[in-house]
mmCIF file of C-alpha atoms and ligand atoms in Angstrom:
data_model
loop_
_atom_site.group_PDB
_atom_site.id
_atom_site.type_symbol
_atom_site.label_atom_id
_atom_site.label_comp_id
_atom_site.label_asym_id
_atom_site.label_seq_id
_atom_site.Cartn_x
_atom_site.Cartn_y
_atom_site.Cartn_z
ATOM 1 C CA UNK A 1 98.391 103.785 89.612
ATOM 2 C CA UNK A 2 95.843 105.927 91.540
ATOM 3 C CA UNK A 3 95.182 107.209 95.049
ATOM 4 C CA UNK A 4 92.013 107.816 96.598
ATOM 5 C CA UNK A 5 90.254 109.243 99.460
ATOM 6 C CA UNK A 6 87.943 106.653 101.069
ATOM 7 C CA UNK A 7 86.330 107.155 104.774
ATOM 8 C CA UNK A 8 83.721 105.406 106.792
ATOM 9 C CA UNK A 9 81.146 108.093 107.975
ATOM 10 C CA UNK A 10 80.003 108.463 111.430
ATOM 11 C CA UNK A 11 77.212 105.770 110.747
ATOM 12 C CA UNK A 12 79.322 103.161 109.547
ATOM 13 C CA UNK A 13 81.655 103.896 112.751
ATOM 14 C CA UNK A 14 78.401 103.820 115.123
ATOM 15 C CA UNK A 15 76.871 100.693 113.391
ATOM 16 C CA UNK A 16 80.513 98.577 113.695
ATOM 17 C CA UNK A 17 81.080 98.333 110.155
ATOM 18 C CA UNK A 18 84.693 99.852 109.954
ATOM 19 C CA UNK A 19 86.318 95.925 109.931
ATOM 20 C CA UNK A 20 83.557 94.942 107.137
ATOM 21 C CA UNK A 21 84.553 97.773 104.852
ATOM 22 C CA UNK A 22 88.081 97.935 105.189
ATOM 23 C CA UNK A 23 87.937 94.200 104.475
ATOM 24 C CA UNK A 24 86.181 94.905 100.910
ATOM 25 C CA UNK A 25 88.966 96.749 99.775
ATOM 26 C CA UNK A 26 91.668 94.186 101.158
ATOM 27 C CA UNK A 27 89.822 91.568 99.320
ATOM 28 C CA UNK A 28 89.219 93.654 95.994
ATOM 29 C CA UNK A 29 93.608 94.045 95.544
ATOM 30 C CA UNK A 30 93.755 97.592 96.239
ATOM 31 C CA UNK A 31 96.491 98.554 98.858
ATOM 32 C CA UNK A 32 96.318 100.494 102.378
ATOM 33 C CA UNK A 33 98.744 103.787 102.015
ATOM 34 C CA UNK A 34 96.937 105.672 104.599
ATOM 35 C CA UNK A 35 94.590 105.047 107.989
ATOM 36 C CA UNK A 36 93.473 107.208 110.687
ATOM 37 C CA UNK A 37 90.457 107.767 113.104
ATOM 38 C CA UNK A 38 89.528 111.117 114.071
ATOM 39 C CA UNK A 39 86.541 112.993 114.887
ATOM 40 C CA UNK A 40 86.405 115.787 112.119
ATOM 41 C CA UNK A 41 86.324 119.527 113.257
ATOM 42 C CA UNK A 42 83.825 121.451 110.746
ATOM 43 C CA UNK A 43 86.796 123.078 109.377
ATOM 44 C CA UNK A 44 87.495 119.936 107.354
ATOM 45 C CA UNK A 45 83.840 118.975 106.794
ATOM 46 C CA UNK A 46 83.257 122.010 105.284
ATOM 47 C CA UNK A 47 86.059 122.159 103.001
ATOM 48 C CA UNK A 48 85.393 118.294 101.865
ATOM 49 C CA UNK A 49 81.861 119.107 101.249
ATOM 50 C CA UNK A 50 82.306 122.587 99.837
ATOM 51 C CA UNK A 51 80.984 121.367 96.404
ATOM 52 C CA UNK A 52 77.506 121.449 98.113
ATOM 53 C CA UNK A 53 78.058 124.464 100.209
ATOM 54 C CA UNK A 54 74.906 125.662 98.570
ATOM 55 C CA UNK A 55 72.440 122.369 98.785
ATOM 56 C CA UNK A 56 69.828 122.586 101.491
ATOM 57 C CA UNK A 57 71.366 119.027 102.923
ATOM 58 C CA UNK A 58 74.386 120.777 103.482
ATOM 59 C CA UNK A 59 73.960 121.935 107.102
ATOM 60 C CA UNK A 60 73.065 118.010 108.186
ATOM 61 C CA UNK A 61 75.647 117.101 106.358
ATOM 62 C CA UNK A 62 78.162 118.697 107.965
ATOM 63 C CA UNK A 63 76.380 118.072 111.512
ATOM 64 C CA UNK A 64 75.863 114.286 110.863
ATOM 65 C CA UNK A 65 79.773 113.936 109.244
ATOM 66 C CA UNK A 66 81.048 115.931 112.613
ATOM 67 C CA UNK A 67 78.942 114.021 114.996
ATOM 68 C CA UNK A 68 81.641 111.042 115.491
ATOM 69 C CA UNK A 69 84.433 109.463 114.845
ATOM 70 C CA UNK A 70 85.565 108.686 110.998
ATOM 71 C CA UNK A 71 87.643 106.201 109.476
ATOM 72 C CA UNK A 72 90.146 108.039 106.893
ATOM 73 C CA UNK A 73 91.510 105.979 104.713
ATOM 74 C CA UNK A 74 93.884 106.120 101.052
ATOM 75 C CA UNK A 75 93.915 103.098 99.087
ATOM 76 C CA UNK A 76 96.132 102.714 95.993
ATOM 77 C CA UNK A 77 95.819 100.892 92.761
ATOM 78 C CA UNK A 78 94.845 100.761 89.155
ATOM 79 C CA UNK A 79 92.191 102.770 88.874
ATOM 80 C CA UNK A 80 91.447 103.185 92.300
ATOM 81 C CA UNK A 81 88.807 105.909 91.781
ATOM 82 C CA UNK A 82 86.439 103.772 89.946
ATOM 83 C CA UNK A 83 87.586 100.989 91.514
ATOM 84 C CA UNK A 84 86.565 102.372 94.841
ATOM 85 C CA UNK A 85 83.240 103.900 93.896
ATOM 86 C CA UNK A 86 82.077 100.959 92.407
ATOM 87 C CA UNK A 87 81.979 98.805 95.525
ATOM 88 C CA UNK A 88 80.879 101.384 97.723
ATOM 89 C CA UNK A 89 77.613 101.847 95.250
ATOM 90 C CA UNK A 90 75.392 104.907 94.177
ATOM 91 C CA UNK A 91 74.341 107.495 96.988
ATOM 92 C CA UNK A 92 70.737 105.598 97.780
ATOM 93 C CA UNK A 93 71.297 102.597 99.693
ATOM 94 C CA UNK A 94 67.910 101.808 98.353
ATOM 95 C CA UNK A 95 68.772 101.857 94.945
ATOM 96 C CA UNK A 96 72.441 100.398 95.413
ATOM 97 C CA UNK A 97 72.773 97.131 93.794
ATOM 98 C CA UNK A 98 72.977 94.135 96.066
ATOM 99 C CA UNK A 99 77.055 93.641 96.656
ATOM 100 C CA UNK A 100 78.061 97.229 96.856
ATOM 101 C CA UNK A 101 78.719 98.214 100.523
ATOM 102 C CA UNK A 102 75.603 101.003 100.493
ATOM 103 C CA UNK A 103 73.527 98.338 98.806
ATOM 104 C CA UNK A 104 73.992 95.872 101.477
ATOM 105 C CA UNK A 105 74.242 97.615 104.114
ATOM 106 C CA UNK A 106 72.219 101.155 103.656
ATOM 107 C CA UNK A 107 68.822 102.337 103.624
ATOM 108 C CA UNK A 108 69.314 106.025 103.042
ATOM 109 C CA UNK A 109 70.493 108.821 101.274
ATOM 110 C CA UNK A 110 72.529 110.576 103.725
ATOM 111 C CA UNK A 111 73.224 107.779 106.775
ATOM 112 C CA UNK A 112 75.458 105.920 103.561
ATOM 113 C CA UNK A 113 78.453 104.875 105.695
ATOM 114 C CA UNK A 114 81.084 105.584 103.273
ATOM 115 C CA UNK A 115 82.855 108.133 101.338
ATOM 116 C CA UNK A 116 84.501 107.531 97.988
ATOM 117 C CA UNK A 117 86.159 110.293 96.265
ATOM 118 C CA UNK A 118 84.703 110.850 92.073
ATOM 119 C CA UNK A 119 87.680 111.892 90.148
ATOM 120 C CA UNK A 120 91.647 112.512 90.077
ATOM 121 C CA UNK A 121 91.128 116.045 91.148
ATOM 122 C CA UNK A 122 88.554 115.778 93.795
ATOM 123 C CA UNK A 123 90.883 112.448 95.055
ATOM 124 C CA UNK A 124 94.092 114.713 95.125
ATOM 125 C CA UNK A 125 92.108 117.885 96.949
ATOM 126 C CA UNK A 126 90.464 115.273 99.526
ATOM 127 C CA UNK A 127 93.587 113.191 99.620
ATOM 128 C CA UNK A 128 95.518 116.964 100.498
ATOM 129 C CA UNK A 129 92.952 117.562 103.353
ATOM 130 C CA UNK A 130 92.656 114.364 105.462
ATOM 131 C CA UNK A 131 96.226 113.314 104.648
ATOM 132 C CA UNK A 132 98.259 116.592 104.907
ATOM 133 C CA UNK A 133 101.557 114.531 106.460
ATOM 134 C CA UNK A 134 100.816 112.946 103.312
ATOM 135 C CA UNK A 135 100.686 108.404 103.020
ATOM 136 C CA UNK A 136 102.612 105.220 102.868
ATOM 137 C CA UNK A 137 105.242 104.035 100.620
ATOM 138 C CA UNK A 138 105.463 100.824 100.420
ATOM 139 C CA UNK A 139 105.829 97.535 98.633
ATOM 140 C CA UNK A 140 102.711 95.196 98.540
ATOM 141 C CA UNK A 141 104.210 92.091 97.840
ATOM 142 C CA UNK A 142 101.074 90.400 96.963
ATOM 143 C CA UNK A 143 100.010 93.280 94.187
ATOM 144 C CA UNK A 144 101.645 90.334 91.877
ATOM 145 C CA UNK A 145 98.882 88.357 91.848
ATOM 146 C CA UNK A 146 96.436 90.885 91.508
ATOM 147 C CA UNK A 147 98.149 92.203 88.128
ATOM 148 C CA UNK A 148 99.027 90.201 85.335
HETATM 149 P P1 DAT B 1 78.428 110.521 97.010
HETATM 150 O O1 DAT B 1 78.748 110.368 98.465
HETATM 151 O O2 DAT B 1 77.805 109.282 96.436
HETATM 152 O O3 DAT B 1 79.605 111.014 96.205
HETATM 153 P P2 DAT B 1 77.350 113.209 96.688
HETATM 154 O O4 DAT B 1 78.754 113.674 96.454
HETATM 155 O O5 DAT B 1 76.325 113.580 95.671
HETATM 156 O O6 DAT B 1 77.276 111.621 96.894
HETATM 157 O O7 DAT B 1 76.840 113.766 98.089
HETATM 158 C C1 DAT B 1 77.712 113.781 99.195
HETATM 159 C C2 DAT B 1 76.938 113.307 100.400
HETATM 160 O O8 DAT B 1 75.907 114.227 100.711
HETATM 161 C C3 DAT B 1 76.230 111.970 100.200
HETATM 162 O O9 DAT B 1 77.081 110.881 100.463
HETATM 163 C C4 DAT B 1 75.098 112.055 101.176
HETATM 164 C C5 DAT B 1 74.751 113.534 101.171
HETATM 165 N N1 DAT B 1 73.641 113.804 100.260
HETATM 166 C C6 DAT B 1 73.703 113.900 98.917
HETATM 167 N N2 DAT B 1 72.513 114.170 98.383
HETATM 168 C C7 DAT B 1 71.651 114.257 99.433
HETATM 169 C C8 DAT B 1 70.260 114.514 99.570
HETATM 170 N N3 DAT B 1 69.495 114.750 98.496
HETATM 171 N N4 DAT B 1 69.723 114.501 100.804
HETATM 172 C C9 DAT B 1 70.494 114.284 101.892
HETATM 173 N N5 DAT B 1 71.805 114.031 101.847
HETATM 174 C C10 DAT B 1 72.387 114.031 100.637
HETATM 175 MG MG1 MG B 2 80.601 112.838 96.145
#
């Protein structure tokens, strides 16, 4: 079982998408362990962005991901890293398939509505920073019909 760090950006908040994507991940099997709505200082934003501390998107980034209110979120499952990042999509909403969330619903690079984390580490680090009380234990009582 895996954790990972999943938010709706300040776009996705804005355009009313926070039921629509929460609902994806309902649907796919993987279970809540952590919500929250909060609008990020640029403390945080810098630390969960510091991989591109160096980009030239970085300052936007940080203004456009501290601009609103996010949806923080930790969903649990098998292989909920992949899991996760495959139906949110790749980066370009343009180039997203059709059925991810940033292929259905995005046109752009950087207004892409949701955050996925990419690996076990960067899900732990991210999970660390949004979640520092730390999530939900709990029994999903449906999981046994999502797992043989
Ligand atoms: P992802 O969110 O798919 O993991 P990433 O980690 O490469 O993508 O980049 C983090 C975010 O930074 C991304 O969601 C949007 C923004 N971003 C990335 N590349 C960008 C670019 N070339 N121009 C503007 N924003 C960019
Ligand atoms: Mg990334």
């Amino acid at each position: 079982m895996e954790t990972t760090y999943v938010m709706v950006k300040p776009d996705g908040v804005q355009r009313g998408l926070i039921g629509e994507i929460i609902g994806r991940f309902e649907q796919k099997g993987l279970k809540l362990v952590g919500l929250k709505a909060m609008v990020p200082s640029e403390e945080i934003a810098r630390a969960h962005y510091a991989v591109h501390a160096e980009r030239p998107f970085f300052p936007g980034l940080i203004k456009f991901v501290t601009s609103g209110p996010v949806v923080c979120m930790a969903w649990a499952g098998r292989d909920a890293i992949s899991v996760a990042r495959n139906l949110i999509g790749p980066t370009n909403g343009r180039e997203a398939p059709p059925g991810t969330i940033r292929g259905d619903y995005g046109m752009d690079i950087g207004y892409n509505m949701i955050h996925g984390s990419d690996a076990p580490e960067t899900a732990e680090f991210e999970l660390g920073l949004w979640f520092s009380e730390g999530v939900m234990e709990w029994d999903q009582t449906i999981s046994k019909w999502f797992y043989e």
